CSV table of C-alpha atoms in Angstrom, one decimal:
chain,number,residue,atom,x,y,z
L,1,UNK,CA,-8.0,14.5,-20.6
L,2,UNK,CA,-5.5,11.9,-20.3
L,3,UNK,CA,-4.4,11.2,-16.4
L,4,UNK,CA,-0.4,10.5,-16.4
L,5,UNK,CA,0.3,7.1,-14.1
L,6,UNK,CA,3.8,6.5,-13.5
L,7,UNK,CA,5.0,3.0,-12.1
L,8,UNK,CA,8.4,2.7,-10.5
L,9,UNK,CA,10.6,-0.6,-10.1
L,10,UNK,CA,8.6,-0.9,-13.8
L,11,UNK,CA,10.8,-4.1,-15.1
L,12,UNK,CA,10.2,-6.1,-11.6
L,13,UNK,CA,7.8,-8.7,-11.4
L,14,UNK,CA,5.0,-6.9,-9.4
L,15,UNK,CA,4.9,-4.5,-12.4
L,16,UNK,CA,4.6,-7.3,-14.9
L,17,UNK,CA,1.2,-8.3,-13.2
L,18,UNK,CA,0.0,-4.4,-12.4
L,19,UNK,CA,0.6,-2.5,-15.8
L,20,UNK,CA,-2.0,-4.2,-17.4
L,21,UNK,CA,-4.3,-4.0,-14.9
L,22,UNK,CA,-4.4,-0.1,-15.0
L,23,UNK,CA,-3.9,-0.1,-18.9
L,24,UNK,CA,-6.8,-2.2,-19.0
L,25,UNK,CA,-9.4,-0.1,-17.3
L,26,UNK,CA,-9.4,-1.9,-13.7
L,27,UNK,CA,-8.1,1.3,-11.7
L,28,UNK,CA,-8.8,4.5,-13.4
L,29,UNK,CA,-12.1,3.2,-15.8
L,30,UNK,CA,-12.3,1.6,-18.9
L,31,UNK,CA,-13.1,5.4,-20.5
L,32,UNK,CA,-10.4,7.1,-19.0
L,33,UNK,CA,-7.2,7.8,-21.5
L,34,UNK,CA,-4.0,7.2,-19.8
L,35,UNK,CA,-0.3,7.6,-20.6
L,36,UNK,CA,2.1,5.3,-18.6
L,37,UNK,CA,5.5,6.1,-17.5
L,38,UNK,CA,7.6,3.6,-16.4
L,39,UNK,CA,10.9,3.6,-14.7
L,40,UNK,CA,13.4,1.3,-13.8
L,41,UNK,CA,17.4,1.4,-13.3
L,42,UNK,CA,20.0,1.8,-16.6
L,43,UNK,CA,20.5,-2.2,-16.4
L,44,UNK,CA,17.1,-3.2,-16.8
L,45,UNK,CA,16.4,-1.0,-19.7
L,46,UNK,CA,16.2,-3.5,-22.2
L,47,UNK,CA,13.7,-5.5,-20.3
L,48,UNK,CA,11.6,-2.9,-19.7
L,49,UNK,CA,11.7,-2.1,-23.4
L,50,UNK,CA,10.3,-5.6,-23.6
L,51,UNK,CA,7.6,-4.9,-21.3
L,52,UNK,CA,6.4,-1.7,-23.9
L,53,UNK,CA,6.4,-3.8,-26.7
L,54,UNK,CA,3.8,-6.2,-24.7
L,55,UNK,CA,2.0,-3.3,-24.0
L,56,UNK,CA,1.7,-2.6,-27.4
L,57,UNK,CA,0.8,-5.7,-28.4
L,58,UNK,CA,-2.3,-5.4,-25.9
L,59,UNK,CA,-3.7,-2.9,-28.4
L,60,UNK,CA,-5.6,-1.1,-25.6
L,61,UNK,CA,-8.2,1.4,-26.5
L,62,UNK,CA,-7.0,4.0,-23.7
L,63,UNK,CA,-3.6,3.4,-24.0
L,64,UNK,CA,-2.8,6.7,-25.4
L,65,UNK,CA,1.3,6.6,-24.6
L,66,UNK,CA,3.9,4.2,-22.8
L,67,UNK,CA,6.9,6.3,-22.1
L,68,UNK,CA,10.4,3.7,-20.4
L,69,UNK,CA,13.3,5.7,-19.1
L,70,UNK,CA,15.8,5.6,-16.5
L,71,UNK,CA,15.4,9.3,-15.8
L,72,UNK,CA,13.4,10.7,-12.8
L,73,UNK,CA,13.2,14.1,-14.3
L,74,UNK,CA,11.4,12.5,-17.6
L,75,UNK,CA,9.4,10.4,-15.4
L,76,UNK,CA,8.0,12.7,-12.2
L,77,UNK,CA,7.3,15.2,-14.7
L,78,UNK,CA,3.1,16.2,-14.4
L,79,UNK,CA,2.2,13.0,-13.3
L,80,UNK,CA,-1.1,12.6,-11.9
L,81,UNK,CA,-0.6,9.2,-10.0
L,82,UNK,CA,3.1,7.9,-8.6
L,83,UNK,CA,2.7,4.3,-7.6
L,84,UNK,CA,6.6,3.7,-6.3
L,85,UNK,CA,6.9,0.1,-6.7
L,86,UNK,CA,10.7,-0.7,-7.0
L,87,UNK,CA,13.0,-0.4,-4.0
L,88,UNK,CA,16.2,-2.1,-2.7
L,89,UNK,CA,14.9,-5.8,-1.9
L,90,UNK,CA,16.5,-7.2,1.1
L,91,UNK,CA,19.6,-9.4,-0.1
L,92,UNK,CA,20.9,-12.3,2.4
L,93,UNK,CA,22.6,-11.1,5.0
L,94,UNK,CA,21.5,-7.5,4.9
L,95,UNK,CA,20.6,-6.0,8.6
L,96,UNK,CA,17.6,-4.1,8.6
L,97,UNK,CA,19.3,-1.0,9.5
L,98,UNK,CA,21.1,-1.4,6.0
L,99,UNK,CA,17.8,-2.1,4.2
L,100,UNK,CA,16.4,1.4,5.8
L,101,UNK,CA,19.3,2.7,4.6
L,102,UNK,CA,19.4,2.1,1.0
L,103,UNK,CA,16.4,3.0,0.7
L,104,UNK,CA,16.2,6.4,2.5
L,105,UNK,CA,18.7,7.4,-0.8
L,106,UNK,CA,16.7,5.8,-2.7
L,107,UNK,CA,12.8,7.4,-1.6
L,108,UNK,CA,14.6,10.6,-0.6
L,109,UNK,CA,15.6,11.1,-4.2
L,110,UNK,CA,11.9,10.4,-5.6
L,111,UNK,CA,10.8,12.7,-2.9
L,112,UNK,CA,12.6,15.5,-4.1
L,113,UNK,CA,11.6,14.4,-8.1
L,114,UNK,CA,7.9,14.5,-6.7
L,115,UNK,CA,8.4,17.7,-5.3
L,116,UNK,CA,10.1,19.4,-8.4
L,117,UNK,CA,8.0,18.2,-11.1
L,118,UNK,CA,4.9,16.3,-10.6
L,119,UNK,CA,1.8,18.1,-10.5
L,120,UNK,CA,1.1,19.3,-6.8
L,121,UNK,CA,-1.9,17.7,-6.8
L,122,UNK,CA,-0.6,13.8,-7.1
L,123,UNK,CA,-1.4,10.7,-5.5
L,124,UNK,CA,1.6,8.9,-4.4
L,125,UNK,CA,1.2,5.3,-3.2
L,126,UNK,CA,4.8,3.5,-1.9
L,127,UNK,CA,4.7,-0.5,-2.6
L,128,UNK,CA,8.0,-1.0,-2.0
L,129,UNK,CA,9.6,-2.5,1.3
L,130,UNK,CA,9.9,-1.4,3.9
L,131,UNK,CA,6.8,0.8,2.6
L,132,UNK,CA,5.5,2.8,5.6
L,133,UNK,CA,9.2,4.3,6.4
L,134,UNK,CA,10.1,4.6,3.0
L,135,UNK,CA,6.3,7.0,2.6
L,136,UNK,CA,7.4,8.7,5.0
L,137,UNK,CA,11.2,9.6,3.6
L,138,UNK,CA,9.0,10.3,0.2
L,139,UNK,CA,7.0,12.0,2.0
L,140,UNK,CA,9.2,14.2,3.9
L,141,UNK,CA,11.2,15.2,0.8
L,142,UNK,CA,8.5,16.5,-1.4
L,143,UNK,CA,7.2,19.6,1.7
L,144,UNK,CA,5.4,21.5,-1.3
L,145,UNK,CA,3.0,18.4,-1.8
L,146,UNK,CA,0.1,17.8,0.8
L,147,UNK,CA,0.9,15.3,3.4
L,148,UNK,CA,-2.9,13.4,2.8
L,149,UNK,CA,-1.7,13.0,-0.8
L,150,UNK,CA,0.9,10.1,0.5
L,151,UNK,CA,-0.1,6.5,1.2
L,152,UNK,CA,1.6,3.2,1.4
L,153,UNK,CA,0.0,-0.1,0.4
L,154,UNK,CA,-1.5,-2.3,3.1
L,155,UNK,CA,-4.0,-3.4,1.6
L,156,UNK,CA,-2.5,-6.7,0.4
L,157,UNK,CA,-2.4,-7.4,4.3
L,158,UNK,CA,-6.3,-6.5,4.4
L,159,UNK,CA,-7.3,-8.6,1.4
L,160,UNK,CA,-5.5,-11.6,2.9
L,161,UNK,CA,-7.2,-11.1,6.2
L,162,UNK,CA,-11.0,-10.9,4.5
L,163,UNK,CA,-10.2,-14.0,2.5
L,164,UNK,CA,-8.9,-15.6,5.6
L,165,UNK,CA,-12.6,-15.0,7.2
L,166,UNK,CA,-14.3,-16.2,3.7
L,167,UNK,CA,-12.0,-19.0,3.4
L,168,UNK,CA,-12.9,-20.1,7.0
L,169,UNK,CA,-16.6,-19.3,6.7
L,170,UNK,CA,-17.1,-20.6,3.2
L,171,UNK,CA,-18.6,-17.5,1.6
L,172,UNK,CA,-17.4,-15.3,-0.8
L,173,UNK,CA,-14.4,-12.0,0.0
L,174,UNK,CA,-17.1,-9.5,-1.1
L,175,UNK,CA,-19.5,-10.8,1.9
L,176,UNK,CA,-16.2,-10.0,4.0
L,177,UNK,CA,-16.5,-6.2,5.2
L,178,UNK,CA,-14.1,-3.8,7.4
L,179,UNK,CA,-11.3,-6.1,8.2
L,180,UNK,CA,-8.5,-3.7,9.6
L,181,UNK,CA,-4.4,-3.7,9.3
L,182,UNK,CA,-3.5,-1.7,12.0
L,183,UNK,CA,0.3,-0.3,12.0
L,184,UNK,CA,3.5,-1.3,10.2
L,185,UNK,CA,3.8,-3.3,6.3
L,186,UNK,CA,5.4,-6.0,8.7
L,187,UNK,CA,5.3,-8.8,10.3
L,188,UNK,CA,3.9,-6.8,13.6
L,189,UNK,CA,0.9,-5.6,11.4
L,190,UNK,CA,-2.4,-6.0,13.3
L,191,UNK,CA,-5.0,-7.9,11.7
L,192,UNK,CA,-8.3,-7.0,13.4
L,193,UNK,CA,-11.3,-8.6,12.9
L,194,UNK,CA,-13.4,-7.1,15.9
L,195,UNK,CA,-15.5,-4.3,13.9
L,196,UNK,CA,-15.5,-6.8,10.7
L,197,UNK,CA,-19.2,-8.2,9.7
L,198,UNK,CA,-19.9,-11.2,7.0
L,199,UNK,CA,-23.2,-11.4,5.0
L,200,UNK,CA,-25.3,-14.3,5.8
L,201,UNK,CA,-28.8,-15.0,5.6
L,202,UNK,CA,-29.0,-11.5,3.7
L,203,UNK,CA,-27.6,-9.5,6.9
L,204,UNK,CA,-24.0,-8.6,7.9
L,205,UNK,CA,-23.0,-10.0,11.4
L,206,UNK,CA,-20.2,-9.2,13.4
L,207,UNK,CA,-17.2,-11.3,12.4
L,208,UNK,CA,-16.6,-12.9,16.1
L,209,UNK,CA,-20.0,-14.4,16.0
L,210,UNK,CA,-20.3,-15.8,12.2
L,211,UNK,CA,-17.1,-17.7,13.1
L,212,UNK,CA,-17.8,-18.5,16.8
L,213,UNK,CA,-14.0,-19.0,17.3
L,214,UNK,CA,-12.3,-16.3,19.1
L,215,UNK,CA,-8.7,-18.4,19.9
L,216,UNK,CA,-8.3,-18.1,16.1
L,217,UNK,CA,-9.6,-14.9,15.8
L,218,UNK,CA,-6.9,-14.1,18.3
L,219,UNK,CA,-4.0,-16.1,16.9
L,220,UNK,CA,-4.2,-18.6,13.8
L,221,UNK,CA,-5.9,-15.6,11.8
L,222,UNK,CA,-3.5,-12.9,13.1
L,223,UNK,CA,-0.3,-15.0,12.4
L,224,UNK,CA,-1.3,-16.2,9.2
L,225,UNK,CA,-1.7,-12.5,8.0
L,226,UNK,CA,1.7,-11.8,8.9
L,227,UNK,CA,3.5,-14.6,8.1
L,228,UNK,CA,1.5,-14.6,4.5
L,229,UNK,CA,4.5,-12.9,2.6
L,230,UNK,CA,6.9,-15.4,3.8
L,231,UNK,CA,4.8,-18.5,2.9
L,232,UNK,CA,5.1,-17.1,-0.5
L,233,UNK,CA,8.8,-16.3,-0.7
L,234,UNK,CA,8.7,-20.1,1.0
L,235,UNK,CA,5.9,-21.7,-1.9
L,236,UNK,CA,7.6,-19.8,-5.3
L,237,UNK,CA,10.7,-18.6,-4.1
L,238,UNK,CA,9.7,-15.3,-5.3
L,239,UNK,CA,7.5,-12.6,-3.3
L,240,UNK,CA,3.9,-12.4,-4.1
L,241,UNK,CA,3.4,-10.6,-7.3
L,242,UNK,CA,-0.4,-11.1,-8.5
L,243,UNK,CA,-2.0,-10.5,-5.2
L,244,UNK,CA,0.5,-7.5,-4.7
L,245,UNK,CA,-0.7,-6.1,-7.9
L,246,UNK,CA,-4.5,-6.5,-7.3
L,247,UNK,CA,-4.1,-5.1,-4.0
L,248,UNK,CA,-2.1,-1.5,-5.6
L,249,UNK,CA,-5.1,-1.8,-8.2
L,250,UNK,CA,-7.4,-2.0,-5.2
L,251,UNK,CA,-5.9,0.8,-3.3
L,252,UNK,CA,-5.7,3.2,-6.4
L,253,UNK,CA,-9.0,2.6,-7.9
L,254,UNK,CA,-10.3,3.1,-4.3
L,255,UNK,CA,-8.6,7.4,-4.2
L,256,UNK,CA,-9.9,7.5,-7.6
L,257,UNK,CA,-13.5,6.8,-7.1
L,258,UNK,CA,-13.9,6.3,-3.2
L,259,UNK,CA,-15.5,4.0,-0.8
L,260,UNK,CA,-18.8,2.2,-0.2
L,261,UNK,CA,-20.6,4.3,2.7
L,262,UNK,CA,-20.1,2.3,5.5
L,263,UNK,CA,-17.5,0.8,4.4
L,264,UNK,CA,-13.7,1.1,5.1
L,265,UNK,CA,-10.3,0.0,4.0
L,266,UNK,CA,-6.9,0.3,5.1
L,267,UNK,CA,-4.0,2.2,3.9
L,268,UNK,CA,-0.8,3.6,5.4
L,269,UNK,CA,-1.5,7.4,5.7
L,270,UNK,CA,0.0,9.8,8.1
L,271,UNK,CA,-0.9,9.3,11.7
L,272,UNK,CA,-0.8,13.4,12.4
L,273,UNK,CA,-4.4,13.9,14.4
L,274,UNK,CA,-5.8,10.4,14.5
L,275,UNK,CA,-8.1,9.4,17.0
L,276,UNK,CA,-6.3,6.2,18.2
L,277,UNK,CA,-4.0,8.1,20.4
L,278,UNK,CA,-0.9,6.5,18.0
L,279,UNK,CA,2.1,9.0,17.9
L,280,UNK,CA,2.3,12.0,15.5
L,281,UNK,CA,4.4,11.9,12.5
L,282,UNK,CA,4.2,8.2,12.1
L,283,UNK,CA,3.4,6.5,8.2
L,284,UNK,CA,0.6,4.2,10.1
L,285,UNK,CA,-1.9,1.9,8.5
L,286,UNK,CA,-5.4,2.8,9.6
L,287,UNK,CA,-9.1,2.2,8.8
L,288,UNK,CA,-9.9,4.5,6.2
L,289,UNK,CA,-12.8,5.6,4.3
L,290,UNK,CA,-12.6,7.9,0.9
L,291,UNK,CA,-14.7,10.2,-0.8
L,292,UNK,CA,-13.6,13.2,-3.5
L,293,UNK,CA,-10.3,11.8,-3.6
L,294,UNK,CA,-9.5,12.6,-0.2
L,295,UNK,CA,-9.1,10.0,2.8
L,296,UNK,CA,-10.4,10.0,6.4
L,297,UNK,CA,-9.7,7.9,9.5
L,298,UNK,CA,-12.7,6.4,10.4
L,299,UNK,CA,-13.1,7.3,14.1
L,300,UNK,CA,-15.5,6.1,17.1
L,301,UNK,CA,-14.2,2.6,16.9
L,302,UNK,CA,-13.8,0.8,20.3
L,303,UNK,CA,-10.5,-0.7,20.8
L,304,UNK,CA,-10.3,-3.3,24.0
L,305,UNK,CA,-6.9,-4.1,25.5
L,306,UNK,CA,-6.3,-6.8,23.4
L,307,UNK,CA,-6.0,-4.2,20.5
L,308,UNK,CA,-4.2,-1.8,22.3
L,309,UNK,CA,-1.7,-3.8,23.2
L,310,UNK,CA,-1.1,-5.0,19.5
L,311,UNK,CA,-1.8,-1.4,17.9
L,312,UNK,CA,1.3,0.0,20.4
L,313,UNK,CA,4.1,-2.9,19.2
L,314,UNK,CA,3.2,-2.0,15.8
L,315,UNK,CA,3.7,1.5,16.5
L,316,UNK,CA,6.7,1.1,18.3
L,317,UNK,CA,8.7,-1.0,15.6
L,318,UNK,CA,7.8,2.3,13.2
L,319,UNK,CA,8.8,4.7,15.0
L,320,UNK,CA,12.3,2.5,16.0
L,321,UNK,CA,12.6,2.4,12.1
L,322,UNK,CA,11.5,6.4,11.6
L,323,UNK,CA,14.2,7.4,14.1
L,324,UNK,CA,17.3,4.7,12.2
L,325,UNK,CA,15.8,6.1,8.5
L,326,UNK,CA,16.0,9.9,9.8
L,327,UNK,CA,19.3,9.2,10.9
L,328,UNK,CA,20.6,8.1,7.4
L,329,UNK,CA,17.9,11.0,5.9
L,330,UNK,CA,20.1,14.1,7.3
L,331,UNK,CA,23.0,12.5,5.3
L,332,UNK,CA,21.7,10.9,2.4
C-alpha cells in the first residue's frame, strides 16, 4: 500500500535536500512505496517542475508517483504524512508581529485543507518559521484531526546540541543520548543537557560528568544552540538546508517506526496535560518518546531552578506570540 507524503514550500531549498531523502528510503523504509505531492506557490511552478524531472532521473524503486501543483485541494487530498515546510520567511525590516501575521493566513488555510481532505489519521509536522505558533494555527484549524497527530520540528535544535557534546567530548553523536529542547523553535529554546548520558568505556554517563564543565554546560553550549541558525544565515547567507532536512527525516522516521526504549527525543507537541507544570494550550517542545505511532512526554524528570527558570522564558515568549497570532487568527 502506497503511504501519500506531501511536502510543502516544495521548490525551496530545504526541500531540495529532503525529497530525496524520503524518496530514497531514509524515513518511511527502503520497501515502502510512496507517492510524493509537492506544493509550492503559482510562481515557482516551473522550478518545481524541475525538481520532478530530478526526481525522475533518480529512478527510485519506491517512487511510485510525484505529483507538483499549486492547489491545496489536489495536494491535502488522503495524504498520509503533511510535512509543511514552506512559509513566509522573514524579509528585512519585517516586525515579528507581521511575520505571525502572514503566516496565521497562511497555516490557517492548510489547517482547514488538512481538515477537509487529508485522511483523519495524518501526521502533520510544521518546519516552517515561526514553527511552534504556526502548529498551533494548523492545528487549531483542522478540529476534526487529533491534536497528538500535530508536531513541529525541533529536532534540528536537539541534533545540534548532541553534536555539541560529541564535538566537545570527541566521540561520536550516536554515543550522545537524551539531549532536550525545551520550549519555543527560537532563540529562547532550552538546550538541556542535565538528564543527557555519553557512552564511554562501554557505559552511558551522565553528560555533566563526561564533560566536567558545568560553566559551559550552562552557557557556551546553551548559546551556541541558539544562536546556531544565525551562524548559518551568517557563514552561507542562506538558512541551514541539509541539517534542516536530516533533522524532518529524523523526526518523521522517528512517528513512523518509534523510539529506542530508553531513549527520547524532542519535538514540538501540544503542551495540554504535561507534567512540567508549562501552560495548556501551548505548541511546546518536550522530551518525547514514541511507540505505535503515537508520542508521549516522558515524565519523572527532575528539573532544578536553573531549568525552571529557562523552561518559563521559553514558555512565556510562546504564549506572547499565541496571543498576537490568535489575534490575526479570528480575522484571517
Amino acid at each position: 500500500m502506497e503511504s501519500v507524503v506531501l511536502v510543502t514550500g516544495a521548490a525551496g531549498q530545504i526541500a531540495y535536500s529532503l525529497l530525496y531523502g524520503i524518496a530514497k528510503g531514509d524515513v518511511f523504509g527502503i520497501d515502502q512505496p510512496l507517492e510524493l505531492v509537492l506544493l509550492d506557490i503559482a510562481p515557482m511552478m516551473t522550478v518545481l517542475g524541475g525538481v520532478v524531472l530530478e526526481l525522475q532521473d533518480c529512478a527510485l524503486a519506491h517512487l511510485k508517483e510525484v505529483i507538483a501543483t499549486d492547489s491545496e485541494e489536489v495536494a491535502f487530498k488522503n495524504v498520509d504524512v503533511a510535512i509543511l515546510v514552506g512559509s513566509m520567511p522573514r524579509k528585512e525590516g519585517m516586525e515579528r508581529k507581521d511575520l505571525l501575521k502572514a503566516n496565521v493566513k497562511i497555516f490557517k488555510s492548510q489547517g482547514a485543507a488538512l481538515d477537509k481532505f487529508a485522511k483523519k489519521t495524518v501526521k502533520v509536522v510544521v518546519v516552517g518559521n515561526p514553527a511552534n505558533t504556526n502548529c498551533l494555527t494548523a492545528l487549531k484549524s483542522a478540529p476534526s484531526i487529533p491534536k497528538e497527530n500535530f508536531s513541529c520540528l525541533t529536532r534540528l535544535d536537539h541534533n545540534r546540541a548532541r553534536a555539541q557534546i560529541s564535538l566537545k567530548l570527541n566521540v561520536t553523536c550516536s554515543d550522545v543520548k537524551n539531549v532536550i529542547i525545551w520550549g519555543n523553535h527560537s532563540s529562547t529554546q532550552y538546550p538541556d543537557a542535565s538528564h543527557a548520558t555519553v557512552a564511554i568505556g562501554g557505559k552511558d554517563v551522565p553528560a555533566y560528568e563526561a564533560v566536567k564543565d558545568d560553566a559551559w554546560l550552562k552557557g557556551g553550549f546553551i548559546s551556541t544552540v541558539q544562536q546556531r541558525g544565525a551562524a548559518v544565515i551568517q557563514a552561507r547567507k542562506l538558512s541551514s538546508a541539509m541539517s534542516a532536512a536530516k533533522a524532518i527525516c529524523d523526526h518523521v522516521r522517528d512517528i513512523w517506526f518509534g523510539t529506542p526504549k530508553g531513549q527520547y527525543v524532542s519535538m514540538g507537541v501540544i503542551s495540554d496535560g504535561n507534567p512540567y507544570g508549562i501552560a495548556e494550550d501551548l505548541l511546546y517542545s518536550f522530551p518525547v518518546s514514541i511507540e505505535g505511532k503515537n508520542w508521549k512526554i516522558v515524565e519523572g524528570l527532575k528539573i532544578d531552578e536553573f531549568s525552571r527558570e529557562k523552561m518559563e522564558v521559553t514558555a512565556k515568549e510562546l504564549l506572547e506570540e499565541k496571543e498576537t497570532a490568535f489575534e490575526f487568527l479570528s480575522c484571517a
